[in-house]
CSV table of C-alpha atoms and ligand atoms in Angstrom, one decimal:
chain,number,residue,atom,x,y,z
A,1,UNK,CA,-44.7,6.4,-10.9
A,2,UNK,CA,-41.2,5.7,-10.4
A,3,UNK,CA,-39.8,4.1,-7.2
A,4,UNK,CA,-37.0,1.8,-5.5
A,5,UNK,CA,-37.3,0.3,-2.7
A,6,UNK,CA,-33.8,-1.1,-0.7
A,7,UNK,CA,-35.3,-4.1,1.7
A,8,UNK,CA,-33.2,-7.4,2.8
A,9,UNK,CA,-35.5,-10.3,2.4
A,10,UNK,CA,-33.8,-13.2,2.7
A,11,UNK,CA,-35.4,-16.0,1.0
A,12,UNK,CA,-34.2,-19.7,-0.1
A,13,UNK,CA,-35.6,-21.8,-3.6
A,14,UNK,CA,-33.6,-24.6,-2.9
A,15,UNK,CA,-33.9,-27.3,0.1
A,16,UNK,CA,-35.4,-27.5,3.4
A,17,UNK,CA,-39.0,-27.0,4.3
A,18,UNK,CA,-39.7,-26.2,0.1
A,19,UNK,CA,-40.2,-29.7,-0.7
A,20,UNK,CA,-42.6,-30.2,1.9
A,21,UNK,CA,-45.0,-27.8,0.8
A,22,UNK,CA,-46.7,-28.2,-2.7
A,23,UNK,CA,-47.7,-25.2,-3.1
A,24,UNK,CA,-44.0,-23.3,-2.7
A,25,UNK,CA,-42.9,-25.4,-6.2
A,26,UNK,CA,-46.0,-24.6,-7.9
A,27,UNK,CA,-45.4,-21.0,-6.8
A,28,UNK,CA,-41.8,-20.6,-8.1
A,29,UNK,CA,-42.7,-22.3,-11.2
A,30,UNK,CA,-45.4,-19.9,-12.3
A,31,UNK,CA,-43.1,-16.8,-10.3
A,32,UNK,CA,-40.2,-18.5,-13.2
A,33,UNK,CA,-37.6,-16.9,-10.7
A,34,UNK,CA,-33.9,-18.9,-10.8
A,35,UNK,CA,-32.3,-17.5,-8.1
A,36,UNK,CA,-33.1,-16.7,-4.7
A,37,UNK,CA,-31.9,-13.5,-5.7
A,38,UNK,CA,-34.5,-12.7,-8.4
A,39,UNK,CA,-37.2,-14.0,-5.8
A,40,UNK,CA,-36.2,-11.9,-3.0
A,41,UNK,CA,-35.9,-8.6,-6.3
A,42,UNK,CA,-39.6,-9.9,-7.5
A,43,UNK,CA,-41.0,-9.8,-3.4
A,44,UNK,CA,-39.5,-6.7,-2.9
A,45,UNK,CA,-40.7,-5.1,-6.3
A,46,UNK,CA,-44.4,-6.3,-5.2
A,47,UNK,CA,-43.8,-4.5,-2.0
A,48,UNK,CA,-43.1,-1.3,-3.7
A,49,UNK,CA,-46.0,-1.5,-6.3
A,50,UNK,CA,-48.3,-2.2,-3.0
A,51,UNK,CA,-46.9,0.8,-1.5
A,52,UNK,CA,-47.1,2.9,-4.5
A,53,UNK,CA,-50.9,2.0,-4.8
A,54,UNK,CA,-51.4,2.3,-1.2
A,55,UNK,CA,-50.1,5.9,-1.2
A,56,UNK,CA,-52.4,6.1,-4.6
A,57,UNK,CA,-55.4,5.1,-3.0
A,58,UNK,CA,-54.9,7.7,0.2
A,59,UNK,CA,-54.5,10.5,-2.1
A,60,UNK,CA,-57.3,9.7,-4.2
A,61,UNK,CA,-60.9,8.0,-3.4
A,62,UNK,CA,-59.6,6.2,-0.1
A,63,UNK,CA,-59.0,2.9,0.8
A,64,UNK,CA,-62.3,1.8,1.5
A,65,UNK,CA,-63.4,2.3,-1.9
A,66,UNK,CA,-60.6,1.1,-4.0
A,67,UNK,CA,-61.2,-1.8,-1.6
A,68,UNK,CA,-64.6,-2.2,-2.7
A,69,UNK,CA,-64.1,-1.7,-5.9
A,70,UNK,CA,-61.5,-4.3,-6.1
A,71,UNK,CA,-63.5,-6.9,-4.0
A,72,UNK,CA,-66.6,-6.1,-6.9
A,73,UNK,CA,-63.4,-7.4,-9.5
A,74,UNK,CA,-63.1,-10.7,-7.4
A,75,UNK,CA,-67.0,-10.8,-7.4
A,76,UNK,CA,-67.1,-10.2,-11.0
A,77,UNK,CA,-64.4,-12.6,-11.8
A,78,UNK,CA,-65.9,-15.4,-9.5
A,79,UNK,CA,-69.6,-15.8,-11.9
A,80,UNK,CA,-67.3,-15.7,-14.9
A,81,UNK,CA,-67.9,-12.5,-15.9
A,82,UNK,CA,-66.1,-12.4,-19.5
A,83,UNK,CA,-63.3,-10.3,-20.3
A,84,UNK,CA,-65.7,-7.8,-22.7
A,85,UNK,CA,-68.3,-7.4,-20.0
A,86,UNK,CA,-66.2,-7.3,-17.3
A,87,UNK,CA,-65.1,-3.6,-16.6
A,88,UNK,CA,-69.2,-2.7,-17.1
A,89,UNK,CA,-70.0,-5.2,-14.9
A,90,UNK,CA,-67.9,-4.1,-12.2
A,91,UNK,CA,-68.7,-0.5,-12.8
A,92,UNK,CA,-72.5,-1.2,-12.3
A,93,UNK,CA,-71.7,-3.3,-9.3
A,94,UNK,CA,-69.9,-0.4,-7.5
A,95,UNK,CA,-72.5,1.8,-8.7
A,96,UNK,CA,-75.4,-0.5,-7.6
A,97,UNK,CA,-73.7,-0.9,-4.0
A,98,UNK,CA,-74.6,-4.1,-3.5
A,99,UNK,CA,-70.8,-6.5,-4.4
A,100,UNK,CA,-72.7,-9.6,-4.4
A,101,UNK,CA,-72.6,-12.8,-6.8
A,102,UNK,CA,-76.2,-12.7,-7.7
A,103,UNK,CA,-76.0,-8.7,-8.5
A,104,UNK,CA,-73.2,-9.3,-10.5
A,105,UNK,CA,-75.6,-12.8,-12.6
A,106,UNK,CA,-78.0,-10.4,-13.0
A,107,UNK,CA,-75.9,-7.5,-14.5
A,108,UNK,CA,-74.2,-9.6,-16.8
A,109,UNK,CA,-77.8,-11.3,-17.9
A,110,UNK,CA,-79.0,-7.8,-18.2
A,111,UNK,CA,-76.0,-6.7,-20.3
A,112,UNK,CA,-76.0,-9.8,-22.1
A,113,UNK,CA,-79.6,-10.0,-23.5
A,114,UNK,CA,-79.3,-6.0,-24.2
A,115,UNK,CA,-76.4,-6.6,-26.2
A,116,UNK,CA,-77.8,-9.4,-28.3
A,117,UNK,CA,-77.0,-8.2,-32.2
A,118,UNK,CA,-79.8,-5.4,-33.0
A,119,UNK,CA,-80.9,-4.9,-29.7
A,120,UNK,CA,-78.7,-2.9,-27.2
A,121,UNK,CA,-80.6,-1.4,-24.4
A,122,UNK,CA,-84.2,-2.5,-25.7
A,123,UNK,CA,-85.3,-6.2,-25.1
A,124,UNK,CA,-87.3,-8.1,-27.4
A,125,UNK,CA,-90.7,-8.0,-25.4
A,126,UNK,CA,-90.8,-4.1,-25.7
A,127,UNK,CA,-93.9,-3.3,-27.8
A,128,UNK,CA,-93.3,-2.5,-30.9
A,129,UNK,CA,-94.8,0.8,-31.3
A,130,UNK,CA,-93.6,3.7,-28.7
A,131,UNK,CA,-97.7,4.8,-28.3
A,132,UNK,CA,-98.8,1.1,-27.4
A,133,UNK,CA,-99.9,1.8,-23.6
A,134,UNK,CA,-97.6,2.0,-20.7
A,135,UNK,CA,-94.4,2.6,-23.0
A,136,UNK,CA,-92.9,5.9,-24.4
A,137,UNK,CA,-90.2,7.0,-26.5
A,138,UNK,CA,-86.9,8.7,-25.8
A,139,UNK,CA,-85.1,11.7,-27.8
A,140,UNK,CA,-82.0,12.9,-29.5
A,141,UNK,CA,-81.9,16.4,-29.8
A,142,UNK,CA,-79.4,16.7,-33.2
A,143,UNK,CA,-80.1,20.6,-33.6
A,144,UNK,CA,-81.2,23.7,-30.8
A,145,UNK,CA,-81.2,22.2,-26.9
A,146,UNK,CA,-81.2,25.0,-24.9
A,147,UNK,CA,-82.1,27.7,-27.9
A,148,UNK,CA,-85.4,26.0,-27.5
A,149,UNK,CA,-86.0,27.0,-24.2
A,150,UNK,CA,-86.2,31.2,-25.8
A,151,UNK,CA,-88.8,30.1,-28.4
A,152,UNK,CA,-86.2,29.1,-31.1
A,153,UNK,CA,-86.8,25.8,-33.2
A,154,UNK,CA,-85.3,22.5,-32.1
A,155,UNK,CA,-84.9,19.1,-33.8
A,156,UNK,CA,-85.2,15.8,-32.0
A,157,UNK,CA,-85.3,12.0,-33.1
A,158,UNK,CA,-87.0,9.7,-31.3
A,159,UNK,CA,-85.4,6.7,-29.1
A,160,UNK,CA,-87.8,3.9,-29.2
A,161,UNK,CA,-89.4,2.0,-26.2
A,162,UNK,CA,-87.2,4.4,-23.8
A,163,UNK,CA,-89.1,3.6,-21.0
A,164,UNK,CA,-92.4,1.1,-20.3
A,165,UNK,CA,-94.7,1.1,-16.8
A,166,UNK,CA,-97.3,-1.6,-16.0
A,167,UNK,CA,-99.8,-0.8,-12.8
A,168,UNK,CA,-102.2,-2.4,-11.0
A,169,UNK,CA,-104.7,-1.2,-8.0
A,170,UNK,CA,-103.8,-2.6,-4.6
A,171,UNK,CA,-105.6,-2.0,-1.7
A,172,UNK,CA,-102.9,-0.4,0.9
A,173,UNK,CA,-100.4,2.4,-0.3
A,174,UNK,CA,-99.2,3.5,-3.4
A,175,UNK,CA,-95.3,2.2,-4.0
A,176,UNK,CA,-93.3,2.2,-7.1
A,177,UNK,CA,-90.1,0.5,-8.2
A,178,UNK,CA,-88.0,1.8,-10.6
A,179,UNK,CA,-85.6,-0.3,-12.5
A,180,UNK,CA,-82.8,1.1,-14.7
A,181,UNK,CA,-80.4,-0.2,-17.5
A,182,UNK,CA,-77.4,-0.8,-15.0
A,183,UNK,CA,-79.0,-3.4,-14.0
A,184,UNK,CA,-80.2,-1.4,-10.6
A,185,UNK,CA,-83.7,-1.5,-9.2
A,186,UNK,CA,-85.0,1.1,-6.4
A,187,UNK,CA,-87.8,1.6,-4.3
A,188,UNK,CA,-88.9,5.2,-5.1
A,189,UNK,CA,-91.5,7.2,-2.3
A,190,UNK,CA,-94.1,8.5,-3.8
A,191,UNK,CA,-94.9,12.0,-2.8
A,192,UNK,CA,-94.9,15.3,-4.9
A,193,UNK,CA,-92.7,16.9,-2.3
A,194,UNK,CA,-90.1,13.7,-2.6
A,195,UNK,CA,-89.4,15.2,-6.4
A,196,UNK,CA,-88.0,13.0,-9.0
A,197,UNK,CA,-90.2,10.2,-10.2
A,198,UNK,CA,-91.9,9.4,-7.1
A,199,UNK,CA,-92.9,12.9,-6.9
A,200,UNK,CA,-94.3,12.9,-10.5
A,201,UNK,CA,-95.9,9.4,-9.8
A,202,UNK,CA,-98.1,11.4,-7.2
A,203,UNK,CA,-98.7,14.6,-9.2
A,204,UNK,CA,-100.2,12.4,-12.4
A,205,UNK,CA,-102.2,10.0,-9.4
A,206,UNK,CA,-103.5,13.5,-8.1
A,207,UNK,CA,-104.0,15.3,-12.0
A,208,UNK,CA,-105.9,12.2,-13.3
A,209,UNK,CA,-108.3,12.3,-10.5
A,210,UNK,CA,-107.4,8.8,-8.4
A,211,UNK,CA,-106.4,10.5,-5.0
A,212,UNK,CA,-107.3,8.1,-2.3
A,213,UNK,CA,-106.6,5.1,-4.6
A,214,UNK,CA,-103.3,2.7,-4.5
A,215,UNK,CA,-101.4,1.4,-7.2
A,216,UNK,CA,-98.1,-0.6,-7.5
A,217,UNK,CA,-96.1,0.7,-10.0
A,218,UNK,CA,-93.5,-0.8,-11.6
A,219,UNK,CA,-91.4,1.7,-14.4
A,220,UNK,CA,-88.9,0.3,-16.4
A,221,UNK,CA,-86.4,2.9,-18.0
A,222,UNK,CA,-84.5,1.6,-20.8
A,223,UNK,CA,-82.3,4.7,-21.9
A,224,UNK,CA,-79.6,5.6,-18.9
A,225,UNK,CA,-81.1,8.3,-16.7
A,226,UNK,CA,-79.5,11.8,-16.6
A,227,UNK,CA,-78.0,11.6,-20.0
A,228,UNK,CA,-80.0,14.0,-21.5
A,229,UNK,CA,-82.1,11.2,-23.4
A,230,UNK,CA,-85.4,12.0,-22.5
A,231,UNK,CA,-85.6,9.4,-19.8
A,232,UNK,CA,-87.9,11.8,-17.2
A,233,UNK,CA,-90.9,12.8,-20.0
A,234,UNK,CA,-90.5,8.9,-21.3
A,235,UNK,CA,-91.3,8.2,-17.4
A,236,UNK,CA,-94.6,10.4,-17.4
A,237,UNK,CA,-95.5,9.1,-20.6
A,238,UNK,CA,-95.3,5.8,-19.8
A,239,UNK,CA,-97.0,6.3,-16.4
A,240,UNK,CA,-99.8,8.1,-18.0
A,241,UNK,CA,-100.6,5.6,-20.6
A,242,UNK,CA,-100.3,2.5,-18.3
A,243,UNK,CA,-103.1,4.5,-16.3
A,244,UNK,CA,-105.3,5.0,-19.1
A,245,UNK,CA,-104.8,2.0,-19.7
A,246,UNK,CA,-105.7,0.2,-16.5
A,247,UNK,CA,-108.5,2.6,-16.2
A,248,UNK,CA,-109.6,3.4,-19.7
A,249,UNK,CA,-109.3,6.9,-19.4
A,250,UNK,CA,-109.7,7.3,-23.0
A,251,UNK,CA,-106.8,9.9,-23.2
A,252,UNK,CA,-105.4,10.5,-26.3
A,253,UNK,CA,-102.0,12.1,-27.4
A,254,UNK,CA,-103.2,15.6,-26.7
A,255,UNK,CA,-104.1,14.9,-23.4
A,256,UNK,CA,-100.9,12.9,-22.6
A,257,UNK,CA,-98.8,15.2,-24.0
A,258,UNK,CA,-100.1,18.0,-21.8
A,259,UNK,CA,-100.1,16.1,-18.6
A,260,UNK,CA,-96.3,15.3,-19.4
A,261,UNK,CA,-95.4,18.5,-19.9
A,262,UNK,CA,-96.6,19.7,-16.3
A,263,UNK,CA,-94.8,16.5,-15.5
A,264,UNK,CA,-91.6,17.9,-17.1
A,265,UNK,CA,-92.1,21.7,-15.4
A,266,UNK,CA,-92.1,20.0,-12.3
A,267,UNK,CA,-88.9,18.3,-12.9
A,268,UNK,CA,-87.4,21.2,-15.3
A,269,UNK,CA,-89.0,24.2,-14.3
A,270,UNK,CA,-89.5,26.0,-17.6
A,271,UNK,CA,-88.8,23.0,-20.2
A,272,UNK,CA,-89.5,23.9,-24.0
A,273,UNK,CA,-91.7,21.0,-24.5
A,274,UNK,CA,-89.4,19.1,-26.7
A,275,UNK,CA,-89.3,16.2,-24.6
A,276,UNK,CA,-92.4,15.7,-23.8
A,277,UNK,CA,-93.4,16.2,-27.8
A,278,UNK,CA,-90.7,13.5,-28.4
A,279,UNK,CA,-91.6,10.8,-25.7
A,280,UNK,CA,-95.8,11.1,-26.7
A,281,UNK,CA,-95.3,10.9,-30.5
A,282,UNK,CA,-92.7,9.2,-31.3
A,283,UNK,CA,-91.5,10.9,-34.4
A,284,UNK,CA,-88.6,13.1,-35.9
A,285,UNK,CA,-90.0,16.4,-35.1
A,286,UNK,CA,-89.4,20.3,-35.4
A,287,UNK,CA,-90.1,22.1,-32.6
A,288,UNK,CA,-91.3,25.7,-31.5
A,289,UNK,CA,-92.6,26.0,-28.3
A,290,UNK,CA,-94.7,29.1,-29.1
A,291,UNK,CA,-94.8,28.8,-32.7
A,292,UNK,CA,-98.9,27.4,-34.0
A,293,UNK,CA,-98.7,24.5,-34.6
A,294,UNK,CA,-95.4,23.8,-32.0
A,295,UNK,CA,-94.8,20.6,-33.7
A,296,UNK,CA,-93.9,19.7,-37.4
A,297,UNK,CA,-92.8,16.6,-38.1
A,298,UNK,CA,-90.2,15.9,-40.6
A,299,UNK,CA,-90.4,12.8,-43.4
A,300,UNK,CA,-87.5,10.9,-43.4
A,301,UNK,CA,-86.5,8.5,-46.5
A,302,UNK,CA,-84.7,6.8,-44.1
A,303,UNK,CA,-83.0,6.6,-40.5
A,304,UNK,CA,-79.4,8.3,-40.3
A,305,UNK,CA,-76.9,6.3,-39.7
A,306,UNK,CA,-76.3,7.8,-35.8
A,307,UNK,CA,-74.2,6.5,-33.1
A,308,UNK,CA,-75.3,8.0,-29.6
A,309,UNK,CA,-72.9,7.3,-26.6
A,310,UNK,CA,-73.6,8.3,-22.7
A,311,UNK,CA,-71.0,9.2,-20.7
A,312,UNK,CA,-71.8,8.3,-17.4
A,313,UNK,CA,-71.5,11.5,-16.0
A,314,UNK,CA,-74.8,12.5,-14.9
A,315,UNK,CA,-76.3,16.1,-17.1
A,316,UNK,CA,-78.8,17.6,-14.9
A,317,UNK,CA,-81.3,19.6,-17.2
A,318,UNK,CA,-82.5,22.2,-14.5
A,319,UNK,CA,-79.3,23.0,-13.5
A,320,UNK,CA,-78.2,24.0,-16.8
A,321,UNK,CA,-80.8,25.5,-18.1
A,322,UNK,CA,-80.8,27.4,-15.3
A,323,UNK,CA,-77.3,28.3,-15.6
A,324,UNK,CA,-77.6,29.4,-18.8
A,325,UNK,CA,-80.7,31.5,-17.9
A,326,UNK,CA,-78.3,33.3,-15.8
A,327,UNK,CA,-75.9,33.9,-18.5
A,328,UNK,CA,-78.3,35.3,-20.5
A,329,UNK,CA,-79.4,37.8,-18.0
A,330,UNK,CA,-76.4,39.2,-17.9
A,331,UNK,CA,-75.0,39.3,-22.2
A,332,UNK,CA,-78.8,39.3,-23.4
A,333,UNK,CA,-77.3,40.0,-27.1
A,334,UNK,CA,-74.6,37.7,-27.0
A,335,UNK,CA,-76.7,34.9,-26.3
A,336,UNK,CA,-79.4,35.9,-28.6
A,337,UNK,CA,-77.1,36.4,-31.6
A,338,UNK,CA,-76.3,32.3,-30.4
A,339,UNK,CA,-80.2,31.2,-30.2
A,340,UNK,CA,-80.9,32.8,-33.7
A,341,UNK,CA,-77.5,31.1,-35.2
A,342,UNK,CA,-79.0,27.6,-33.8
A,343,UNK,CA,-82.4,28.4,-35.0
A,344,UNK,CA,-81.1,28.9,-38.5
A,345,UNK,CA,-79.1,26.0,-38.4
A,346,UNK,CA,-82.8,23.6,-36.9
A,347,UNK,CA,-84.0,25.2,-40.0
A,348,UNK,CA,-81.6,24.5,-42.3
A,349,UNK,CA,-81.4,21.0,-40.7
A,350,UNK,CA,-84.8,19.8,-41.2
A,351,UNK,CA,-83.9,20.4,-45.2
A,352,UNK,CA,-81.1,18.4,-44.9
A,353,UNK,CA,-82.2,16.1,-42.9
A,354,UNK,CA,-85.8,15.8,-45.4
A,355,UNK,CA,-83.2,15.6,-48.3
A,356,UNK,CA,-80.8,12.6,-46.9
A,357,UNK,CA,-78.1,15.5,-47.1
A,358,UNK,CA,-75.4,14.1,-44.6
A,359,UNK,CA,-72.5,16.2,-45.5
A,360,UNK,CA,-74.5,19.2,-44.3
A,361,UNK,CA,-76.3,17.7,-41.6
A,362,UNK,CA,-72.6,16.5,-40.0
A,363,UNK,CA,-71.5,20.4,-40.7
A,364,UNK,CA,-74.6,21.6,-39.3
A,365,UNK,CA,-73.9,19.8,-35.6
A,366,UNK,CA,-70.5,20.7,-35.6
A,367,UNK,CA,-71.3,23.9,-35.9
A,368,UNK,CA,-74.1,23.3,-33.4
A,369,UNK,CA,-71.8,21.8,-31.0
A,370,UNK,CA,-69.4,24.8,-31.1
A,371,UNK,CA,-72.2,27.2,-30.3
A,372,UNK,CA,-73.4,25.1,-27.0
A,373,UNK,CA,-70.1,24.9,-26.0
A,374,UNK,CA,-70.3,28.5,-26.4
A,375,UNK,CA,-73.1,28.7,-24.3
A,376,UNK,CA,-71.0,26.8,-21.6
A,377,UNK,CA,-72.7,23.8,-20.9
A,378,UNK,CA,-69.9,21.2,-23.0
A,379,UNK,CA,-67.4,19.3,-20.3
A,380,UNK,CA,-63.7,18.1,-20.9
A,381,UNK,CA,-65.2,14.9,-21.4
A,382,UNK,CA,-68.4,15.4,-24.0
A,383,UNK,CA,-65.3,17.4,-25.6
A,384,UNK,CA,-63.2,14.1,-25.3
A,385,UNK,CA,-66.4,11.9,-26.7
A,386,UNK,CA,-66.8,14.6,-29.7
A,387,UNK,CA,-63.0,14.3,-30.6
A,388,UNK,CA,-63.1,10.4,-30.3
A,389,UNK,CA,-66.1,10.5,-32.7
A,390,UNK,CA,-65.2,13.0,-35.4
A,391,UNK,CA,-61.7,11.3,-35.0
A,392,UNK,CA,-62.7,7.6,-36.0
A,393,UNK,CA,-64.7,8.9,-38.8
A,394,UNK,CA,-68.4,11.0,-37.7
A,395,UNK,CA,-68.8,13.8,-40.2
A,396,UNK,CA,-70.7,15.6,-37.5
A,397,UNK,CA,-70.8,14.8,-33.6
A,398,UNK,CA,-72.3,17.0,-31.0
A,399,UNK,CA,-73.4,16.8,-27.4
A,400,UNK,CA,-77.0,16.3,-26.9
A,401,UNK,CA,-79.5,17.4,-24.7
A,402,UNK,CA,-79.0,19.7,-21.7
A,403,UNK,CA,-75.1,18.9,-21.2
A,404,UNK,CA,-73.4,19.5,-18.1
A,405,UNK,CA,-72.4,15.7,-18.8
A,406,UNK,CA,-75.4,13.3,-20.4
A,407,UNK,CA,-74.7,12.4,-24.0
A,408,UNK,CA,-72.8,12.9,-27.6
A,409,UNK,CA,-74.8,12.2,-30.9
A,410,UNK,CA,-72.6,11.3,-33.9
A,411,UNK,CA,-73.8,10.9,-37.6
A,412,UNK,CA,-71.4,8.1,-39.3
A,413,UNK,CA,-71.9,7.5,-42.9
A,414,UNK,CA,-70.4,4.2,-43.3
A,415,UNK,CA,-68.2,4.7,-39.9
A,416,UNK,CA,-71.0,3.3,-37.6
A,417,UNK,CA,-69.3,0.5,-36.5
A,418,UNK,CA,-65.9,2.0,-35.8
A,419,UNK,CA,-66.6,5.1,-34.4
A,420,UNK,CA,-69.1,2.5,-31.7
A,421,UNK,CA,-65.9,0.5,-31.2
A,422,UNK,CA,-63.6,3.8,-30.7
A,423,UNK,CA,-66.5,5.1,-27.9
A,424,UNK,CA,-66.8,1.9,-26.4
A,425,UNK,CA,-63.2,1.1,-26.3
A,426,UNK,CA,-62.9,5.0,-24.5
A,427,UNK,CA,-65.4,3.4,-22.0
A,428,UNK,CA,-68.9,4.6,-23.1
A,429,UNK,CA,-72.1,3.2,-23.1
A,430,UNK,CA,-73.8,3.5,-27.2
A,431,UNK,CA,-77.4,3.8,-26.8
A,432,UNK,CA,-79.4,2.2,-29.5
A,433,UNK,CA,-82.3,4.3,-31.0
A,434,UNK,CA,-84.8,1.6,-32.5
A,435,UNK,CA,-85.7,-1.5,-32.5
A,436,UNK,CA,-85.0,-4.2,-34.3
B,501,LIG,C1,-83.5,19.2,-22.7
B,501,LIG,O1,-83.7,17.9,-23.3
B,501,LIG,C2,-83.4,20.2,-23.8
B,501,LIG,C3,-83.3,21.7,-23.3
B,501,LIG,O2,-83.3,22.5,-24.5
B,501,LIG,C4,-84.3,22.1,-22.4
B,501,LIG,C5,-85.7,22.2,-23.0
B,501,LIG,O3,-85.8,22.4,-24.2
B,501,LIG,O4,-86.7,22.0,-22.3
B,501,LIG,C6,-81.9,21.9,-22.7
């Protein structure tokens, strides 16, 4: 913006009523104005810059909210909040809704112990092993999201302790809070016609046979919701386990798998399974949905050296799978010829991936990542976090999971660290994917 403003202001720094008042010499000292002239140019350039923003602001999100916004800044800035946490603390105050000092404490506590070195996103007292009760893993889909949806293979990773529940009976209604990494806790209803996780929370109450009981439910989600990360089968999973748990349902992986995945067609409508496979086992896996056996898993020497970043933009799965269900309708052999390209390359990755091959496996998600955007369901700004990541040194980066917005995976050899910095210095979150 360019602007100029002509306004008489007529203002003295020498004399009179100046000397009475403290605060006018501390202000022209720090203002380091020598004229009256160049205070008067200084108010009048403050004018114009309010003016400017003002006009900004009515164009844009409104007043009200760049007024919020702001006043979370001053709440921020008032606990202390350091200049490396600050624009993420801020960010999850407005989106918490609540501008309060004590939200902002407990964000930057939350953010703080998350961030401790080997640890983002997963705190210490998470148990160990993604199958102990009450906890379940995420995923990283690295080759074939939505190919797996038309029986084609898909690869996934596993995020560890995405999500962990604890439950106990209590005698009047069943209620369930929710907390997520942003440092936001809700109060979710808990009816299979409320949808989301309440509604899941009832359909596993009603599967496993406890209608007419109460529980209070508490589900923590570690991995940021909507980011195509698995966080709604880690949810089930965790539910389900902290029930058999509690109850000593003797359920094993079999049987929490399958409850998951009606779990997940609630949620998804027709989901491959993937997730589900991913949050109940735990493992790098290849995937089939209607191949026998669906699930092989795949030895690794050792972890690849990933970075995964959200972007903050919520990725609905449902939509987009049902979007590209729609496509497909209508250019059947287009998007055929795209499904069997990705299943070739899930093939081809599970060898490379066996072999520690990362030159190929990089090739193999750029490619990958070309063919979803293909299928329509990349954004400017999964295009943006690709470019960032592939820029500061990925040999392979990709979006992964249902798109739409959600997530990029990146595979760094001996860029880790940089391409991290690059994505967090665009304004991303980086997701860890184990323990340590
Ligand atoms: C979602 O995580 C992966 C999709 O392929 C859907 C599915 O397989 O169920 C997009």
């Amino acid at each position: 913006l360019d602007g100029e403003l002509v306004v008489p202001v007529k203002v003295g720094t020498v004399g009179g009523a100046l000397h009475s008042n403290p605060a006018a010499t501390v202000g022209l000292a720090i203002a380091g104005v020598q004229s009256a002239a160049e205070l008067a140019e200084m108010m009048a350039a403050v004018g114009l810059a309010q003016n400017l923003a003002a006009l900004r602001a009515l164009l844009g999100g409104g007043i009200q909210k760049g007024h919020m916004s702001l006043h979370a800044r001053s709440v921020a800035a008032s606990v202390g909040v350091p200049p490396e946490s600050f624009d993420r603390v801020v960010a999850a105050l407005n989106e918490s809704g609540v501008i309060k000092d004590w939200k902002a404490r407990e964000i930057l506590d939350r953010l703080e112990r998350d961030e401790r070195p080997g640890g983002v996103a997963v705190p210490a007292n998470c148990p160990k092993s993604g199958s102990a009760p009450g906890s379940a893993w995420g995923k990283v889909i690295l080759f074939g999201e939505h190919a797996a949806v038309y029986d084609r293979h898909v690869l996934a990773l596993p995020i560890e302790c995405a999500a962990v529940a604890s439950l106990r009976e209590v005698d009047d209604e069943t209620r369930l809070t929710v907390s997520e990494p942003a440092g936001t806790e809700r109060h979710v209803v808990p009816r299979t016609a409320a949808g989301g996780v309440g509604g899941m929370l009832a359909y596993i109450i009603e599967r496993l046979g406890l209608a007419g009981r109460h529980f209070d439910v508490r589900l923590e989600l570690r991995v940021p919701v909507a980011m195509g990360l698995g966080s709604s089968a880690s949810a089930s999973v965790a539910i389900v386990r902290a029930f058999d748990q509690l109850l000593e349902l003797g359920l094993d992986d079999e049987a929490v798998n399958a409850l998951a995945y009606d779990c997940e067609k609630l949620a998804h409508g027709d989901p491959s399974g993937i997730d589900n496979t991913l949050a109940t086992y735990g493992k790098p896996i290849l995937f089939r949905r209607n191949a026998s056996p669906a699930i092989k898993p795949i030895e690794l020497s050792a972890m690849p050296p990933l970075v995964v970043a959200a972007s903050g933009t919520r990725g609905i799965t449902r939509d987009q799978v049902n979007a590209v269900r729609e496509r497909f309708s209508r250019m059947r052999a287009s998007y055929d010829a795209v499904f069997d390209q990705m299943d070739g390359i899930a093939l081809a990755g599970a060898g490379a991936l066996a072999a520690g091959d990362y030159a190929t496996i990089g090739g193999l998600m750029n490619v990958c990542h070309g063919l979803l955007n293909a299928l329509q369901v990349s954004t400017p700004e999964l295009e943006r976090m690709v470019d960032i990541a592939r820029r500061s040194g990925a040999v392979g980066a990709k979006l992964t999971g249902a798109g739409g917005g959600g997530s990029i995976v990146a595979l760094c050899p001996g860029t880790v660290a940089q391409v991290e910095e690059a994505l967090r210095g665009a304004g991303y979150r980086i997701v860890r994917m184990q323990l340590e």
